[in-house]
CSV table of C-alpha atoms and ligand atoms in Angstrom, one decimal:
chain,number,residue,atom,x,y,z
A,30,UNK,CA,9.2,-24.5,-15.0
A,31,UNK,CA,7.6,-25.3,-12.1
A,32,UNK,CA,4.8,-22.6,-11.0
A,33,UNK,CA,3.0,-22.6,-7.6
A,34,UNK,CA,-1.1,-21.1,-8.0
A,35,UNK,CA,-1.8,-18.2,-5.5
A,36,UNK,CA,-5.6,-17.8,-4.9
A,37,UNK,CA,-6.6,-14.1,-5.2
A,38,UNK,CA,-10.0,-13.0,-4.5
A,39,UNK,CA,-10.6,-9.6,-6.4
A,40,UNK,CA,-13.7,-7.7,-4.7
A,41,UNK,CA,-14.7,-4.7,-6.6
A,42,UNK,CA,-13.0,-5.5,-9.7
A,43,UNK,CA,-16.0,-4.4,-11.9
A,44,UNK,CA,-15.0,-0.5,-10.6
A,45,UNK,CA,-12.6,1.8,-12.4
A,46,UNK,CA,-9.6,0.8,-9.9
A,47,UNK,CA,-10.5,-3.1,-9.8
A,48,UNK,CA,-10.6,-3.7,-13.2
A,49,UNK,CA,-7.8,-1.8,-15.1
A,50,UNK,CA,-5.1,-0.8,-12.4
A,51,UNK,CA,-5.8,-4.5,-10.3
A,52,UNK,CA,-6.9,-7.1,-12.6
A,53,UNK,CA,-5.5,-6.2,-16.3
A,54,UNK,CA,-2.7,-4.2,-15.5
A,55,UNK,CA,-1.5,-6.0,-13.5
A,56,UNK,CA,-2.6,-9.9,-12.3
A,57,UNK,CA,-3.3,-10.6,-16.0
A,58,UNK,CA,-0.2,-8.6,-16.9
A,59,UNK,CA,1.7,-11.0,-14.2
A,60,UNK,CA,0.3,-14.3,-16.4
A,61,UNK,CA,1.1,-12.8,-19.8
A,62,UNK,CA,4.9,-12.8,-18.2
A,63,UNK,CA,4.6,-16.4,-17.6
A,64,UNK,CA,3.8,-15.4,-13.4
A,65,UNK,CA,6.6,-14.0,-10.8
A,66,UNK,CA,9.7,-15.1,-11.3
A,67,UNK,CA,10.3,-16.2,-7.5
A,68,UNK,CA,14.3,-17.0,-5.7
A,69,UNK,CA,13.9,-20.4,-5.8
A,70,UNK,CA,13.5,-20.2,-9.7
A,71,UNK,CA,9.7,-21.5,-10.0
A,72,UNK,CA,7.3,-19.2,-10.8
A,73,UNK,CA,4.0,-17.5,-9.0
A,74,UNK,CA,0.6,-18.1,-11.2
A,75,UNK,CA,-2.0,-15.5,-9.6
A,76,UNK,CA,-5.1,-17.3,-9.9
A,77,UNK,CA,-8.4,-14.4,-9.4
A,78,UNK,CA,-11.5,-15.4,-7.6
A,79,UNK,CA,-13.6,-12.3,-9.1
A,80,UNK,CA,-16.0,-11.0,-6.2
A,81,UNK,CA,-18.6,-8.5,-7.0
A,82,UNK,CA,-22.7,-7.6,-6.5
A,83,UNK,CA,-23.8,-8.1,-10.4
A,84,UNK,CA,-23.4,-11.7,-11.6
A,85,UNK,CA,-23.8,-10.4,-14.7
A,86,UNK,CA,-21.0,-8.3,-15.6
A,87,UNK,CA,-18.4,-10.7,-13.6
A,88,UNK,CA,-18.8,-13.1,-15.9
A,89,UNK,CA,-18.5,-11.4,-18.9
A,90,UNK,CA,-15.6,-9.9,-17.1
A,91,UNK,CA,-14.4,-13.8,-16.6
A,92,UNK,CA,-15.6,-14.3,-20.1
A,93,UNK,CA,-13.6,-12.0,-21.9
A,94,UNK,CA,-10.2,-12.6,-20.0
A,95,UNK,CA,-10.6,-16.3,-20.1
A,96,UNK,CA,-11.5,-16.6,-16.5
A,97,UNK,CA,-13.1,-19.4,-15.0
A,98,UNK,CA,-13.5,-18.5,-10.8
A,99,UNK,CA,-15.9,-15.5,-9.7
A,100,UNK,CA,-19.0,-15.5,-7.4
A,101,UNK,CA,-21.4,-13.4,-6.2
A,102,UNK,CA,-20.9,-14.7,-2.4
A,103,UNK,CA,-18.3,-13.6,-0.8
A,104,UNK,CA,-18.3,-16.0,1.8
A,105,UNK,CA,-17.5,-18.4,-0.1
A,106,UNK,CA,-14.8,-16.6,-2.0
A,107,UNK,CA,-13.7,-17.0,1.7
A,108,UNK,CA,-14.0,-20.4,2.3
A,109,UNK,CA,-12.1,-21.5,-0.1
A,110,UNK,CA,-8.5,-23.3,0.3
A,111,UNK,CA,-6.9,-22.2,-2.7
A,112,UNK,CA,-7.6,-18.4,-1.3
A,113,UNK,CA,-4.6,-17.2,0.3
A,114,UNK,CA,-5.1,-13.4,-0.3
A,115,UNK,CA,-8.3,-11.4,-0.1
A,116,UNK,CA,-8.1,-8.2,-2.1
A,117,UNK,CA,-10.4,-4.9,-1.7
A,118,UNK,CA,-11.3,-2.6,-4.4
A,119,UNK,CA,-15.3,-1.7,-3.3
A,120,UNK,CA,-16.4,1.8,-2.6
A,121,UNK,CA,-13.9,2.6,0.4
A,122,UNK,CA,-17.6,2.6,2.5
A,123,UNK,CA,-18.1,-1.1,2.3
A,124,UNK,CA,-14.3,-2.0,2.3
A,125,UNK,CA,-13.8,-2.4,6.6
A,126,UNK,CA,-16.3,-4.9,7.1
A,127,UNK,CA,-15.5,-6.7,4.1
A,128,UNK,CA,-11.4,-7.0,5.4
A,129,UNK,CA,-12.8,-7.7,8.7
A,130,UNK,CA,-14.5,-10.6,7.0
A,131,UNK,CA,-11.3,-12.2,5.3
A,132,UNK,CA,-9.3,-11.4,8.4
A,133,UNK,CA,-11.1,-13.9,10.4
A,134,UNK,CA,-10.9,-16.1,7.3
A,135,UNK,CA,-7.4,-16.3,7.9
A,136,UNK,CA,-6.7,-14.7,4.8
A,137,UNK,CA,-3.8,-12.0,3.6
A,138,UNK,CA,-5.5,-8.7,3.2
A,139,UNK,CA,-4.1,-6.7,0.4
A,140,UNK,CA,-6.5,-3.6,0.3
A,141,UNK,CA,-7.3,0.4,-1.5
A,142,UNK,CA,-6.9,3.0,0.2
A,143,UNK,CA,-8.6,4.4,2.5
A,144,UNK,CA,-8.5,1.4,5.1
A,145,UNK,CA,-11.6,2.1,6.7
A,146,UNK,CA,-13.6,5.6,6.7
A,147,UNK,CA,-12.7,6.5,10.1
A,148,UNK,CA,-9.1,6.2,12.1
A,149,UNK,CA,-10.7,4.0,14.4
A,150,UNK,CA,-12.0,1.6,12.5
A,151,UNK,CA,-8.6,1.6,10.7
A,152,UNK,CA,-6.5,0.8,13.0
A,153,UNK,CA,-8.6,-1.7,14.7
A,154,UNK,CA,-8.0,-3.6,11.4
A,155,UNK,CA,-4.7,-3.5,12.0
A,156,UNK,CA,-4.9,-4.6,14.8
A,157,UNK,CA,-6.9,-7.5,14.1
A,158,UNK,CA,-4.4,-8.5,11.1
A,159,UNK,CA,-1.7,-8.2,13.5
A,160,UNK,CA,-3.7,-10.4,16.4
A,161,UNK,CA,-4.1,-13.5,13.1
A,162,UNK,CA,-1.0,-13.2,11.9
A,163,UNK,CA,-1.5,-13.0,8.7
A,164,UNK,CA,0.3,-10.5,5.8
A,165,UNK,CA,-1.3,-7.3,5.1
A,166,UNK,CA,-0.6,-4.3,2.1
A,167,UNK,CA,-2.2,-1.3,1.4
A,168,UNK,CA,-1.9,0.1,-2.1
A,169,UNK,CA,0.5,3.2,-2.5
A,170,UNK,CA,0.3,3.4,-6.1
A,171,UNK,CA,1.9,7.1,-6.0
A,172,UNK,CA,5.3,5.9,-4.8
A,173,UNK,CA,5.7,3.7,-7.9
A,174,UNK,CA,5.2,5.9,-10.0
A,175,UNK,CA,8.8,7.1,-12.2
A,176,UNK,CA,8.5,10.5,-11.2
A,177,UNK,CA,8.7,9.9,-7.8
A,178,UNK,CA,10.9,7.5,-7.8
A,179,UNK,CA,13.5,9.6,-9.4
A,180,UNK,CA,12.5,12.4,-6.4
A,181,UNK,CA,12.9,9.9,-4.6
A,182,UNK,CA,16.6,9.6,-5.6
A,183,UNK,CA,16.9,12.8,-5.7
A,184,UNK,CA,16.1,13.0,-2.7
A,185,UNK,CA,18.7,9.7,-1.1
A,186,UNK,CA,20.7,11.1,-3.1
A,187,UNK,CA,21.3,14.3,-1.2
A,188,UNK,CA,20.9,17.1,-4.2
A,189,UNK,CA,18.8,19.3,-1.9
A,190,UNK,CA,21.2,19.6,0.8
A,191,UNK,CA,18.7,21.2,3.5
A,192,UNK,CA,15.1,20.1,2.1
A,193,UNK,CA,12.8,23.8,2.8
A,194,UNK,CA,9.9,23.1,1.5
A,195,UNK,CA,7.3,21.4,-0.8
A,196,UNK,CA,4.2,22.5,-2.9
A,197,UNK,CA,2.0,19.8,-4.3
A,198,UNK,CA,-0.4,21.1,-7.3
A,199,UNK,CA,-3.1,18.0,-7.8
A,200,UNK,CA,-6.5,18.4,-9.6
A,201,UNK,CA,-8.4,18.9,-12.9
A,202,UNK,CA,-12.0,20.1,-13.6
A,203,UNK,CA,-14.2,16.6,-12.8
A,204,UNK,CA,-17.4,17.6,-15.1
A,205,UNK,CA,-20.6,17.9,-13.2
A,206,UNK,CA,-22.6,14.8,-15.2
A,207,UNK,CA,-25.2,17.6,-16.6
A,208,UNK,CA,-23.8,18.5,-20.4
A,209,UNK,CA,-21.2,16.7,-20.6
A,210,UNK,CA,-20.7,13.3,-18.1
A,211,UNK,CA,-18.7,13.0,-15.2
A,212,UNK,CA,-15.4,11.4,-15.8
A,213,UNK,CA,-15.5,10.0,-11.7
A,214,UNK,CA,-18.2,8.0,-9.7
A,215,UNK,CA,-21.0,10.1,-7.8
A,216,UNK,CA,-20.5,8.6,-4.7
A,217,UNK,CA,-17.2,10.6,-4.7
A,218,UNK,CA,-19.4,13.7,-3.8
A,219,UNK,CA,-21.4,12.3,-1.0
A,220,UNK,CA,-20.5,12.7,2.4
A,221,UNK,CA,-22.8,9.5,3.2
A,222,UNK,CA,-21.8,7.3,0.9
A,223,UNK,CA,-17.6,7.7,1.4
A,224,UNK,CA,-16.9,10.7,-0.7
A,225,UNK,CA,-14.8,13.6,-0.1
A,226,UNK,CA,-11.2,14.8,-1.6
A,227,UNK,CA,-9.6,15.1,1.5
A,228,UNK,CA,-10.9,11.5,2.5
A,229,UNK,CA,-9.5,10.2,-1.1
A,230,UNK,CA,-6.6,11.6,-1.6
A,231,UNK,CA,-4.6,13.1,2.3
A,232,UNK,CA,-4.0,8.8,2.7
A,233,UNK,CA,-2.4,9.5,-0.8
A,234,UNK,CA,-0.3,12.4,0.4
A,235,UNK,CA,0.6,11.1,3.6
A,236,UNK,CA,2.4,7.9,2.7
A,237,UNK,CA,4.4,10.4,0.1
A,238,UNK,CA,5.6,12.7,2.5
A,239,UNK,CA,6.6,10.0,5.0
A,240,UNK,CA,7.8,7.6,2.4
A,241,UNK,CA,10.3,10.4,0.4
A,242,UNK,CA,10.8,13.1,3.1
A,243,UNK,CA,10.2,12.0,7.2
A,244,UNK,CA,7.4,11.9,9.8
A,245,UNK,CA,4.0,14.0,9.3
A,246,UNK,CA,4.2,15.8,12.2
A,247,UNK,CA,1.3,18.4,12.5
A,248,UNK,CA,-1.7,19.5,9.7
A,249,UNK,CA,-3.9,23.0,9.0
A,250,UNK,CA,-6.6,22.4,6.6
A,251,UNK,CA,-8.8,24.2,4.5
A,252,UNK,CA,-11.7,21.7,2.7
A,253,UNK,CA,-14.4,23.1,0.5
A,254,UNK,CA,-17.6,22.0,-1.8
A,255,UNK,CA,-17.0,24.3,-4.8
A,256,UNK,CA,-19.4,22.8,-6.5
A,257,UNK,CA,-22.4,21.8,-4.5
A,258,UNK,CA,-24.8,20.1,-7.6
A,259,UNK,CA,-24.3,17.3,-9.5
A,260,UNK,CA,-25.4,15.0,-12.3
A,261,UNK,CA,-24.7,11.2,-10.9
A,262,UNK,CA,-24.5,8.4,-13.4
A,263,UNK,CA,-28.4,8.2,-14.7
A,264,UNK,CA,-27.9,11.8,-15.7
A,265,UNK,CA,-30.1,12.9,-12.2
A,266,UNK,CA,-29.0,16.1,-9.9
A,267,UNK,CA,-28.2,15.6,-6.5
A,268,UNK,CA,-26.8,17.6,-3.5
A,269,UNK,CA,-22.4,17.4,-3.6
A,270,UNK,CA,-21.7,17.0,0.2
A,271,UNK,CA,-18.6,15.8,0.0
A,272,UNK,CA,-16.0,18.5,0.0
A,273,UNK,CA,-14.5,19.0,-3.9
A,274,UNK,CA,-11.1,21.3,-2.8
A,275,UNK,CA,-8.5,20.7,0.6
A,276,UNK,CA,-5.5,23.4,0.5
A,277,UNK,CA,-3.8,21.9,3.3
A,278,UNK,CA,-0.3,22.6,5.1
A,279,UNK,CA,1.7,19.9,6.3
A,280,UNK,CA,4.7,19.7,8.6
A,281,UNK,CA,7.3,16.8,7.6
A,282,UNK,CA,9.7,16.1,10.7
A,283,UNK,CA,13.0,15.0,9.2
A,284,UNK,CA,15.5,13.1,10.5
A,285,UNK,CA,19.0,15.2,10.5
A,286,UNK,CA,17.1,18.6,9.8
A,287,UNK,CA,16.5,20.5,12.5
A,288,UNK,CA,13.3,22.8,11.6
A,289,UNK,CA,10.2,20.7,9.8
A,290,UNK,CA,9.6,21.2,6.0
A,291,UNK,CA,6.7,22.8,5.5
A,292,UNK,CA,4.2,21.0,2.2
A,293,UNK,CA,2.2,22.8,1.0
A,294,UNK,CA,-0.9,20.4,-1.4
A,295,UNK,CA,-3.6,21.8,-3.6
A,296,UNK,CA,-5.9,18.7,-3.5
A,297,UNK,CA,-8.9,19.8,-6.3
A,298,UNK,CA,-11.6,18.9,-8.5
A,299,UNK,CA,-12.2,22.6,-9.7
A,300,UNK,CA,-9.7,23.5,-11.2
A,301,UNK,CA,-7.8,23.3,-14.7
A,302,UNK,CA,-4.8,22.1,-15.8
A,303,UNK,CA,-1.9,24.4,-16.4
A,304,UNK,CA,0.6,22.3,-16.1
A,305,UNK,CA,2.7,18.9,-17.7
A,306,UNK,CA,0.8,16.9,-15.1
A,307,UNK,CA,-2.1,16.4,-13.0
A,308,UNK,CA,0.3,16.0,-9.7
A,309,UNK,CA,3.5,18.2,-9.6
A,310,UNK,CA,5.6,18.5,-6.4
A,311,UNK,CA,8.1,20.7,-6.3
A,312,UNK,CA,10.6,20.5,-3.2
A,313,UNK,CA,13.4,23.5,-2.8
A,314,UNK,CA,16.3,23.0,-1.2
A,315,UNK,CA,19.5,24.9,0.0
A,316,UNK,CA,21.5,23.4,-2.4
A,317,UNK,CA,18.4,22.4,-5.5
A,318,UNK,CA,14.8,22.2,-6.3
A,319,UNK,CA,12.9,19.7,-8.1
A,320,UNK,CA,9.4,19.9,-9.7
A,321,UNK,CA,7.9,16.2,-10.2
A,322,UNK,CA,5.3,14.9,-11.7
A,323,UNK,CA,3.6,11.6,-12.5
A,324,UNK,CA,6.1,10.7,-15.2
A,325,UNK,CA,8.8,13.6,-15.0
A,326,UNK,CA,10.9,15.1,-13.0
A,327,UNK,CA,13.3,17.9,-14.3
A,328,UNK,CA,16.3,19.6,-11.3
A,329,UNK,CA,17.8,23.0,-11.1
A,330,UNK,CA,21.1,23.1,-8.9
A,331,UNK,CA,22.2,26.2,-7.0
A,332,UNK,CA,24.8,26.3,-8.9
A,333,UNK,CA,22.8,26.9,-12.4
A,334,UNK,CA,19.8,29.1,-10.3
A,335,UNK,CA,19.4,32.6,-12.3
A,336,UNK,CA,19.0,35.6,-9.9
A,337,UNK,CA,15.4,37.4,-11.1
A,338,UNK,CA,15.0,40.9,-10.5
A,339,UNK,CA,11.4,42.0,-9.8
A,340,UNK,CA,10.6,44.7,-12.0
A,341,UNK,CA,7.3,44.7,-13.0
A,342,UNK,CA,7.9,47.6,-15.8
A,343,UNK,CA,9.8,45.4,-18.2
A,344,UNK,CA,8.5,42.1,-20.1
A,345,UNK,CA,10.3,39.1,-17.9
A,346,UNK,CA,13.9,38.6,-19.6
A,347,UNK,CA,14.1,35.0,-18.7
A,348,UNK,CA,12.3,32.0,-20.2
A,349,UNK,CA,12.5,29.8,-16.7
A,350,UNK,CA,11.0,27.1,-17.8
A,351,UNK,CA,14.0,26.0,-19.6
A,352,UNK,CA,16.6,26.6,-17.6
A,353,UNK,CA,15.7,22.8,-15.4
A,354,UNK,CA,17.6,19.9,-16.4
A,355,UNK,CA,15.8,16.9,-17.0
A,356,UNK,CA,16.2,13.5,-15.0
A,357,UNK,CA,17.0,10.6,-17.1
A,358,UNK,CA,14.9,7.5,-16.0
A,359,UNK,CA,18.4,5.0,-15.5
A,360,UNK,CA,15.9,2.2,-14.9
A,361,UNK,CA,12.7,0.6,-16.7
A,362,UNK,CA,9.0,1.6,-14.6
A,363,UNK,CA,7.0,-1.4,-14.6
A,364,UNK,CA,2.8,-0.5,-13.7
A,365,UNK,CA,2.7,1.1,-10.4
A,366,UNK,CA,0.7,-1.2,-9.2
A,367,UNK,CA,2.1,-4.3,-10.7
A,368,UNK,CA,5.1,-3.3,-9.2
A,369,UNK,CA,3.4,-2.8,-6.1
A,370,UNK,CA,1.9,-6.3,-6.1
A,371,UNK,CA,4.3,-8.6,-7.3
A,372,UNK,CA,6.3,-6.8,-4.2
A,373,UNK,CA,3.2,-8.1,-1.8
A,374,UNK,CA,3.0,-11.5,-3.0
A,375,UNK,CA,6.6,-11.9,-2.6
A,376,UNK,CA,6.1,-10.8,0.9
A,377,UNK,CA,3.6,-13.4,0.9
A,378,UNK,CA,5.6,-16.4,-0.5
A,379,UNK,CA,9.2,-16.2,-0.3
A,380,UNK,CA,8.5,-12.9,3.6
A,381,UNK,CA,10.6,-10.8,1.6
A,382,UNK,CA,10.0,-7.6,3.4
A,383,UNK,CA,6.8,-4.7,3.0
A,384,UNK,CA,6.6,-1.5,4.8
A,385,UNK,CA,2.9,-0.2,2.8
A,386,UNK,CA,1.2,-2.5,5.5
A,387,UNK,CA,-2.7,-1.3,7.3
A,388,UNK,CA,-0.7,0.8,10.4
A,389,UNK,CA,0.6,2.4,7.1
A,390,UNK,CA,-3.0,2.9,5.9
A,391,UNK,CA,-4.1,4.0,9.0
A,392,UNK,CA,-1.2,6.5,9.5
A,393,UNK,CA,-3.1,7.7,6.0
A,394,UNK,CA,-6.6,7.6,7.7
A,395,UNK,CA,-5.4,9.8,10.2
A,396,UNK,CA,-4.4,12.1,8.3
A,397,UNK,CA,-7.6,12.8,6.8
A,398,UNK,CA,-9.4,12.3,9.9
A,399,UNK,CA,-7.2,15.2,11.1
A,400,UNK,CA,-7.2,17.3,8.4
A,401,UNK,CA,-10.7,17.3,7.9
A,402,UNK,CA,-11.1,18.3,12.4
A,403,UNK,CA,-8.8,21.1,11.4
A,404,UNK,CA,-10.8,22.3,8.5
A,405,UNK,CA,-13.7,22.6,10.2
A,406,UNK,CA,-12.6,23.3,13.5
A,407,UNK,CA,-10.6,26.2,11.7
A,408,UNK,CA,-7.1,25.0,13.7
A,409,UNK,CA,-3.6,23.8,13.4
A,410,UNK,CA,-3.5,20.5,14.8
A,411,UNK,CA,-0.5,17.8,15.7
A,412,UNK,CA,-0.6,14.2,14.7
A,413,UNK,CA,0.2,11.7,17.3
A,414,UNK,CA,1.8,8.9,17.1
A,415,UNK,CA,-0.9,5.2,16.6
A,416,UNK,CA,-2.0,3.5,19.8
A,417,UNK,CA,-1.2,0.0,19.9
A,418,UNK,CA,1.3,0.5,16.8
A,419,UNK,CA,4.2,-2.2,17.0
A,420,UNK,CA,7.5,0.1,17.1
A,421,UNK,CA,9.7,-1.4,13.7
B,515,NAD,N1,-5.1,4.2,-5.6
B,515,NAD,C1,-5.7,5.1,-6.8
B,515,NAD,O1,-4.9,5.8,-6.7
B,515,NAD,C2,-7.0,5.1,-6.1
B,515,NAD,C3,-8.0,6.0,-7.4
B,515,NAD,C4,-8.7,5.9,-7.3
B,515,NAD,C5,-9.8,5.4,-6.3
B,515,NAD,N2,-9.0,4.7,-5.5
B,515,NAD,C6,-10.1,3.7,-4.6
B,515,NAD,O2,-10.4,2.8,-4.7
B,515,NAD,C7,-11.9,2.1,-4.8
B,515,NAD,C8,-13.0,2.0,-5.9
B,515,NAD,O3,-12.7,3.0,-6.2
B,515,NAD,P1,-13.2,3.2,-7.7
B,515,NAD,O4,-12.9,5.0,-8.7
B,515,NAD,O5,-12.8,1.7,-8.7
B,515,NAD,O6,-14.6,3.1,-8.2
B,515,NAD,P2,-15.7,3.1,-8.3
B,515,NAD,O7,-17.1,3.5,-8.3
B,515,NAD,O8,-15.1,3.0,-10.0
B,515,NAD,O9,-16.3,1.0,-7.9
B,515,NAD,C9,-16.6,0.1,-7.3
B,515,NAD,C10,-16.5,-1.1,-7.1
B,515,NAD,O10,-17.0,-1.1,-5.5
B,515,NAD,C11,-18.3,-2.0,-5.8
B,515,NAD,N3,-18.9,-1.6,-4.6
B,515,NAD,C12,-19.1,-2.8,-3.7
B,515,NAD,N4,-20.6,-2.3,-3.1
B,515,NAD,C13,-20.9,-1.4,-3.3
B,515,NAD,C14,-22.0,0.0,-3.0
B,515,NAD,N5,-22.8,-0.6,-2.1
B,515,NAD,N6,-22.1,1.1,-3.9
B,515,NAD,C15,-21.3,1.3,-5.1
B,515,NAD,N7,-20.5,0.0,-5.9
B,515,NAD,C16,-20.2,-0.7,-5.2
B,515,NAD,C17,-18.7,-1.4,-7.9
B,515,NAD,O11,-19.5,-2.9,-7.9
B,515,NAD,C18,-17.4,-1.7,-7.8
B,515,NAD,O12,-17.0,-2.6,-8.2
B,515,NAD,C19,-12.2,3.8,-3.4
B,515,NAD,O13,-11.6,3.1,-2.4
B,515,NAD,C20,-11.0,4.5,-3.9
B,515,NAD,O14,-11.1,5.4,-2.8
B,515,NAD,C21,-8.0,4.2,-5.5
């Protein structure tokens, strides 16, 4: 079958996300299935050009996967005429300047979130990308997870009636790094290096809330650093200067609903898991409720809702968890990162619609920035529209 090759610079490919999710589970997985089938019957063959700081690490990854293109020279990679897309999964603090270079080089942009360290940088990137006439996309992987796909299906199907509230619980214990190595990189815990749970997770919560429920209109947040000292990759102690827990309240305007939905989401790297999944959202509506995680989704309809009566003198008489029903998959779910890569590639080569762009990424950065301001000043903040964003 005829196939067209598309060169893709992958910068940050030695990192956790770059290697596992984007290279192996997405682009190499697309190659393993023979390329991406296109509408015209041909196939699109991604050709990664690995970019990073360590020649040895890049060579090792390239050789492990039978790849031939790698370099430590980003400018040279961006000058290649066979490269059409620049992808960035570097540490957050390095992202903005690399994306600017790629836009200047006329390449399409696909990038991890957050797109920049602050809102002005994120908006400027979106503006520059539009002005350059390139296509752009931002990773919003949670939307493509089975649990959230099923939740989205429930919302679209009108299952909930009027949606009242959302309670999200995200987090797990991230080891300090002294007596057991930490399972996340140390830069995540240093503010100067772009770390912090608000900057990391609020962009995710923004697109989840906006895409599934409606426009996020206000934020009230409390952010804190529960663990002030951690140990880095070399076993050295360091001051954890970034927030490692955030307790946020988000108000959401849902079209057709007079009152906002209240979403309350806890994000913490200092909690131990007594849940079924590492993130779970409970949605309560007048007609029914759901609990969705990464993979699973359970519901309780109004008609099957028990009537508990508060009586602390008696042991619980109901097995509440057993009263929920499992939402069936009804479709096959691919890896979420791969599913979104395929949509972006189709956007680039077939001009298919794609809404998860640098403007959407900037709205996520905006929520993080205003969330931090809310926490610092102890106030509720209404979220203004982004200046310069084109109307859709
Ligand atoms: N979509 C998601 O679910 C998700 C999850 C985790 C992280 N992320 C995002 O992906 C990005 C990478 O996160 P990660 O967890 O893979 O980090 P990581 O530390 O594992 O990888 C970072 C990469 O950036 C490179 N890098 C470039 N310049 C660097 C510098 N000056 N210092 C250190 N490393 C440098 C590293 O070599 C490495 O390839 C972050 O922006 C993060 O917000 C997204």
